[in-house]
Amino acid sequence: MEKLTPVNQPPLTFVEGDSTWTKEKEILPVMEVELATIVNHRPSLTDNPRMTGNPVLYSTSDGRIRFYWLTIGIGEMEWLYVEFNEGGFNTSDEGTGWEDTSG
C-alpha cells in the first residue's frame, strides 16, 4: 500500500511507477500553448473546481509534462493534473495527499 502524507508544499521531485517527476521553475509560453490545446479538446476540465489559479509544472526526462493545480488545506493537499505527452496523448487525474517517496 502506498503511503500518503499531508504536505503544505509540492515536492521538488516524486516517483510514480518508473518515472521521476521534477518540478519546473516556470511555465514557458510553448507549454501554455500545449495546455490550451488540451483544454480546447477537453473543455469539461475547466468545470472542475480544483482547476483554479496558476498550475505547477512537472516534467520527466522522456518529455512528458503535467500541470498540477493544488489546493492546500489544513493537513491535506488536493490536486488535479493534466498530462501532456509529445505524442499527443493527454490524461487527467485528481486526488488528495502526496505520495511519500522519501523511502
mmCIF file with all atom_site columns, C-alpha atoms in Angstrom:
data_model
loop_
_atom_site.group_PDB
_atom_site.id
_atom_site.type_symbol
_atom_site.label_atom_id
_atom_site.label_alt_id
_atom_site.label_comp_id
_atom_site.label_asym_id
_atom_site.label_entity_id
_atom_site.label_seq_id
_atom_site.pdbx_PDB_ins_code
_atom_site.Cartn_x
_atom_site.Cartn_y
_atom_site.Cartn_z
_atom_site.occupancy
_atom_site.B_iso_or_equiv
_atom_site.pdbx_formal_charge
_atom_site.auth_seq_id
_atom_site.auth_comp_id
_atom_site.auth_asym_id
_atom_site.auth_atom_id
_atom_site.pdbx_PDB_model_num
ATOM 1   C CA . MET A 1 1   ? 0.000   0.000  0.000   1.00 0.00 ? 1   MET A CA 1
ATOM 2   C CA . GLU A 1 2   ? 1.307   3.443  -0.911  1.00 0.00 ? 2   GLU A CA 1
ATOM 3   C CA . LYS A 1 3   ? 1.983   5.832  1.931   1.00 0.00 ? 3   LYS A CA 1
ATOM 4   C CA . LEU A 1 4   ? 0.380   9.262  1.516   1.00 0.00 ? 4   LEU A CA 1
ATOM 5   C CA . THR A 1 5   ? 1.398   12.088 3.767   1.00 0.00 ? 5   THR A CA 1
ATOM 6   C CA . PRO A 1 6   ? -0.067  15.558 4.165   1.00 0.00 ? 6   PRO A CA 1
ATOM 7   C CA . VAL A 1 7   ? 2.183   18.307 2.847   1.00 0.00 ? 7   VAL A CA 1
ATOM 8   C CA . ASN A 1 8   ? 1.935   22.072 2.677   1.00 0.00 ? 8   ASN A CA 1
ATOM 9   C CA . GLN A 1 9   ? 4.150   22.480 -0.392  1.00 0.00 ? 9   GLN A CA 1
ATOM 10  C CA . PRO A 1 10  ? 4.507   20.406 -3.536  1.00 0.00 ? 10  PRO A CA 1
ATOM 11  C CA . PRO A 1 11  ? 7.653   18.263 -3.598  1.00 0.00 ? 11  PRO A CA 1
ATOM 12  C CA . LEU A 1 12  ? 10.611  19.157 -5.817  1.00 0.00 ? 12  LEU A CA 1
ATOM 13  C CA . THR A 1 13  ? 10.567  15.597 -7.211  1.00 0.00 ? 13  THR A CA 1
ATOM 14  C CA . PHE A 1 14  ? 8.455   12.497 -6.850  1.00 0.00 ? 14  PHE A CA 1
ATOM 15  C CA . VAL A 1 15  ? 8.496   8.992  -8.319  1.00 0.00 ? 15  VAL A CA 1
ATOM 16  C CA . GLU A 1 16  ? 5.460   7.411  -9.934  1.00 0.00 ? 16  GLU A CA 1
ATOM 17  C CA . GLY A 1 17  ? 5.960   3.980  -11.448 1.00 0.00 ? 17  GLY A CA 1
ATOM 18  C CA . ASP A 1 18  ? 9.172   4.093  -13.490 1.00 0.00 ? 18  ASP A CA 1
ATOM 19  C CA . SER A 1 19  ? 9.120   7.878  -13.891 1.00 0.00 ? 19  SER A CA 1
ATOM 20  C CA . THR A 1 20  ? 10.696  10.614 -11.808 1.00 0.00 ? 20  THR A CA 1
ATOM 21  C CA . TRP A 1 21  ? 8.757   13.871 -11.989 1.00 0.00 ? 21  TRP A CA 1
ATOM 22  C CA . THR A 1 22  ? 10.681  17.118 -11.404 1.00 0.00 ? 22  THR A CA 1
ATOM 23  C CA . LYS A 1 23  ? 9.109   20.454 -10.531 1.00 0.00 ? 23  LYS A CA 1
ATOM 24  C CA . GLU A 1 24  ? 9.962   23.146 -13.069 1.00 0.00 ? 24  GLU A CA 1
ATOM 25  C CA . LYS A 1 25  ? 10.737  26.725 -12.042 1.00 0.00 ? 25  LYS A CA 1
ATOM 26  C CA . GLU A 1 26  ? 8.431   28.295 -14.606 1.00 0.00 ? 26  GLU A CA 1
ATOM 27  C CA . ILE A 1 27  ? 5.909   27.559 -17.312 1.00 0.00 ? 27  ILE A CA 1
ATOM 28  C CA . LEU A 1 28  ? 7.259   28.573 -20.716 1.00 0.00 ? 28  LEU A CA 1
ATOM 29  C CA . PRO A 1 29  ? 4.933   30.082 -23.354 1.00 0.00 ? 29  PRO A CA 1
ATOM 30  C CA . VAL A 1 30  ? 5.181   26.940 -25.527 1.00 0.00 ? 30  VAL A CA 1
ATOM 31  C CA . MET A 1 31  ? 3.900   24.890 -22.587 1.00 0.00 ? 31  MET A CA 1
ATOM 32  C CA . GLU A 1 32  ? 0.996   27.288 -22.132 1.00 0.00 ? 32  GLU A CA 1
ATOM 33  C CA . VAL A 1 33  ? 0.071   26.582 -25.765 1.00 0.00 ? 33  VAL A CA 1
ATOM 34  C CA . GLU A 1 34  ? 0.120   22.830 -25.054 1.00 0.00 ? 34  GLU A CA 1
ATOM 35  C CA . LEU A 1 35  ? -2.140  23.341 -22.042 1.00 0.00 ? 35  LEU A CA 1
ATOM 36  C CA . ALA A 1 36  ? -4.558  25.441 -24.088 1.00 0.00 ? 36  ALA A CA 1
ATOM 37  C CA . THR A 1 37  ? -4.673  22.651 -26.688 1.00 0.00 ? 37  THR A CA 1
ATOM 38  C CA . ILE A 1 38  ? -5.597  20.101 -24.025 1.00 0.00 ? 38  ILE A CA 1
ATOM 39  C CA . VAL A 1 39  ? -8.305  22.336 -22.570 1.00 0.00 ? 39  VAL A CA 1
ATOM 40  C CA . ASN A 1 40  ? -9.714  23.043 -26.030 1.00 0.00 ? 40  ASN A CA 1
ATOM 41  C CA . HIS A 1 41  ? -10.052 19.295 -26.659 1.00 0.00 ? 41  HIS A CA 1
ATOM 42  C CA . ARG A 1 42  ? -11.481 18.631 -23.183 1.00 0.00 ? 42  ARG A CA 1
ATOM 43  C CA . PRO A 1 43  ? -13.387 21.768 -22.146 1.00 0.00 ? 43  PRO A CA 1
ATOM 44  C CA . SER A 1 44  ? -15.153 19.921 -19.322 1.00 0.00 ? 44  SER A CA 1
ATOM 45  C CA . LEU A 1 45  ? -11.853 20.045 -17.393 1.00 0.00 ? 45  LEU A CA 1
ATOM 46  C CA . THR A 1 46  ? -12.456 23.690 -16.592 1.00 0.00 ? 46  THR A CA 1
ATOM 47  C CA . ASP A 1 47  ? -15.698 22.737 -14.821 1.00 0.00 ? 47  ASP A CA 1
ATOM 48  C CA . ASN A 1 48  ? -13.647 21.106 -12.067 1.00 0.00 ? 48  ASN A CA 1
ATOM 49  C CA . PRO A 1 49  ? -13.462 23.450 -9.034  1.00 0.00 ? 49  PRO A CA 1
ATOM 50  C CA . ARG A 1 50  ? -9.881  22.306 -8.369  1.00 0.00 ? 50  ARG A CA 1
ATOM 51  C CA . MET A 1 51  ? -8.730  23.826 -11.671 1.00 0.00 ? 51  MET A CA 1
ATOM 52  C CA . THR A 1 52  ? -8.294  27.381 -10.411 1.00 0.00 ? 52  THR A CA 1
ATOM 53  C CA . GLY A 1 53  ? -5.279  29.632 -10.180 1.00 0.00 ? 53  GLY A CA 1
ATOM 54  C CA . ASN A 1 54  ? -1.887  29.012 -11.699 1.00 0.00 ? 54  ASN A CA 1
ATOM 55  C CA . PRO A 1 55  ? -0.699  25.429 -12.137 1.00 0.00 ? 55  PRO A CA 1
ATOM 56  C CA . VAL A 1 56  ? 2.631   23.983 -11.002 1.00 0.00 ? 56  VAL A CA 1
ATOM 57  C CA . LEU A 1 57  ? 4.574   22.281 -13.782 1.00 0.00 ? 57  LEU A CA 1
ATOM 58  C CA . TYR A 1 58  ? 6.324   18.908 -13.504 1.00 0.00 ? 58  TYR A CA 1
ATOM 59  C CA . SER A 1 59  ? 8.254   17.057 -16.227 1.00 0.00 ? 59  SER A CA 1
ATOM 60  C CA . THR A 1 60  ? 10.056  13.781 -16.839 1.00 0.00 ? 60  THR A CA 1
ATOM 61  C CA . SER A 1 61  ? 13.259  13.105 -18.750 1.00 0.00 ? 61  SER A CA 1
ATOM 62  C CA . ASP A 1 62  ? 11.258  11.465 -21.571 1.00 0.00 ? 62  ASP A CA 1
ATOM 63  C CA . GLY A 1 63  ? 9.344   14.665 -22.410 1.00 0.00 ? 63  GLY A CA 1
ATOM 64  C CA . ARG A 1 64  ? 6.083   14.177 -20.505 1.00 0.00 ? 64  ARG A CA 1
ATOM 65  C CA . ILE A 1 65  ? 4.733   17.194 -18.657 1.00 0.00 ? 65  ILE A CA 1
ATOM 66  C CA . ARG A 1 66  ? 1.999   17.639 -16.089 1.00 0.00 ? 66  ARG A CA 1
ATOM 67  C CA . PHE A 1 67  ? 0.242   20.772 -14.984 1.00 0.00 ? 67  PHE A CA 1
ATOM 68  C CA . TYR A 1 68  ? -0.881  20.417 -11.350 1.00 0.00 ? 68  TYR A CA 1
ATOM 69  C CA . TRP A 1 69  ? -3.496  22.638 -9.731  1.00 0.00 ? 69  TRP A CA 1
ATOM 70  C CA . LEU A 1 70  ? -3.112  22.436 -5.974  1.00 0.00 ? 70  LEU A CA 1
ATOM 71  C CA . THR A 1 71  ? -5.422  23.354 -3.127  1.00 0.00 ? 71  THR A CA 1
ATOM 72  C CA . ILE A 1 72  ? -3.615  23.268 0.179   1.00 0.00 ? 72  ILE A CA 1
ATOM 73  C CA . GLY A 1 73  ? -5.874  22.860 3.198   1.00 0.00 ? 73  GLY A CA 1
ATOM 74  C CA . ILE A 1 74  ? -5.290  22.160 6.857   1.00 0.00 ? 74  ILE A CA 1
ATOM 75  C CA . GLY A 1 75  ? -3.427  18.879 6.960   1.00 0.00 ? 75  GLY A CA 1
ATOM 76  C CA . GLU A 1 76  ? -4.089  17.915 3.341   1.00 0.00 ? 76  GLU A CA 1
ATOM 77  C CA . MET A 1 77  ? -3.383  18.867 -0.240  1.00 0.00 ? 77  MET A CA 1
ATOM 78  C CA . GLU A 1 78  ? -5.919  18.339 -3.020  1.00 0.00 ? 78  GLU A CA 1
ATOM 79  C CA . TRP A 1 79  ? -4.649  18.169 -6.580  1.00 0.00 ? 79  TRP A CA 1
ATOM 80  C CA . LEU A 1 80  ? -5.715  17.896 -10.166 1.00 0.00 ? 80  LEU A CA 1
ATOM 81  C CA . TYR A 1 81  ? -3.307  17.323 -13.012 1.00 0.00 ? 81  TYR A CA 1
ATOM 82  C CA . VAL A 1 82  ? -3.412  17.354 -16.769 1.00 0.00 ? 82  VAL A CA 1
ATOM 83  C CA . GLU A 1 83  ? -0.637  15.424 -18.508 1.00 0.00 ? 83  GLU A CA 1
ATOM 84  C CA . PHE A 1 84  ? 0.701   16.101 -21.981 1.00 0.00 ? 84  PHE A CA 1
ATOM 85  C CA . ASN A 1 85  ? 2.942   13.792 -23.975 1.00 0.00 ? 85  ASN A CA 1
ATOM 86  C CA . GLU A 1 86  ? 4.604   14.867 -27.218 1.00 0.00 ? 86  GLU A CA 1
ATOM 87  C CA . GLY A 1 87  ? 2.797   12.052 -28.981 1.00 0.00 ? 87  GLY A CA 1
ATOM 88  C CA . GLY A 1 88  ? -0.452  13.903 -28.347 1.00 0.00 ? 88  GLY A CA 1
ATOM 89  C CA . PHE A 1 89  ? -1.734  11.654 -25.549 1.00 0.00 ? 89  PHE A CA 1
ATOM 90  C CA . ASN A 1 90  ? -3.168  13.527 -22.617 1.00 0.00 ? 90  ASN A CA 1
ATOM 91  C CA . THR A 1 91  ? -4.873  12.496 -19.444 1.00 0.00 ? 91  THR A CA 1
ATOM 92  C CA . SER A 1 92  ? -6.016  13.918 -16.146 1.00 0.00 ? 92  SER A CA 1
ATOM 93  C CA . ASP A 1 93  ? -6.443  12.694 -12.612 1.00 0.00 ? 93  ASP A CA 1
ATOM 94  C CA . GLU A 1 94  ? -7.230  14.142 -9.210  1.00 0.00 ? 94  GLU A CA 1
ATOM 95  C CA . GLY A 1 95  ? -6.836  13.185 -5.586  1.00 0.00 ? 95  GLY A CA 1
ATOM 96  C CA . THR A 1 96  ? -5.594  14.186 -2.166  1.00 0.00 ? 96  THR A CA 1
ATOM 97  C CA . GLY A 1 97  ? -2.301  13.923 -0.320  1.00 0.00 ? 97  GLY A CA 1
ATOM 98  C CA . TRP A 1 98  ? 1.011   13.340 -1.994  1.00 0.00 ? 98  TRP A CA 1
ATOM 99  C CA . GLU A 1 99  ? 2.978   10.132 -2.318  1.00 0.00 ? 99  GLU A CA 1
ATOM 100 C CA . ASP A 1 100 ? 5.821   9.959  0.188   1.00 0.00 ? 100 ASP A CA 1
ATOM 101 C CA . THR A 1 101 ? 8.861   8.933  -1.844  1.00 0.00 ? 101 THR A CA 1
ATOM 102 C CA . SER A 1 102 ? 11.412  9.697  0.843   1.00 0.00 ? 102 SER A CA 1
ATOM 103 C CA . GLY A 1 103 ? 11.833  5.941  1.466   1.00 0.00 ? 103 GLY A CA 1
#
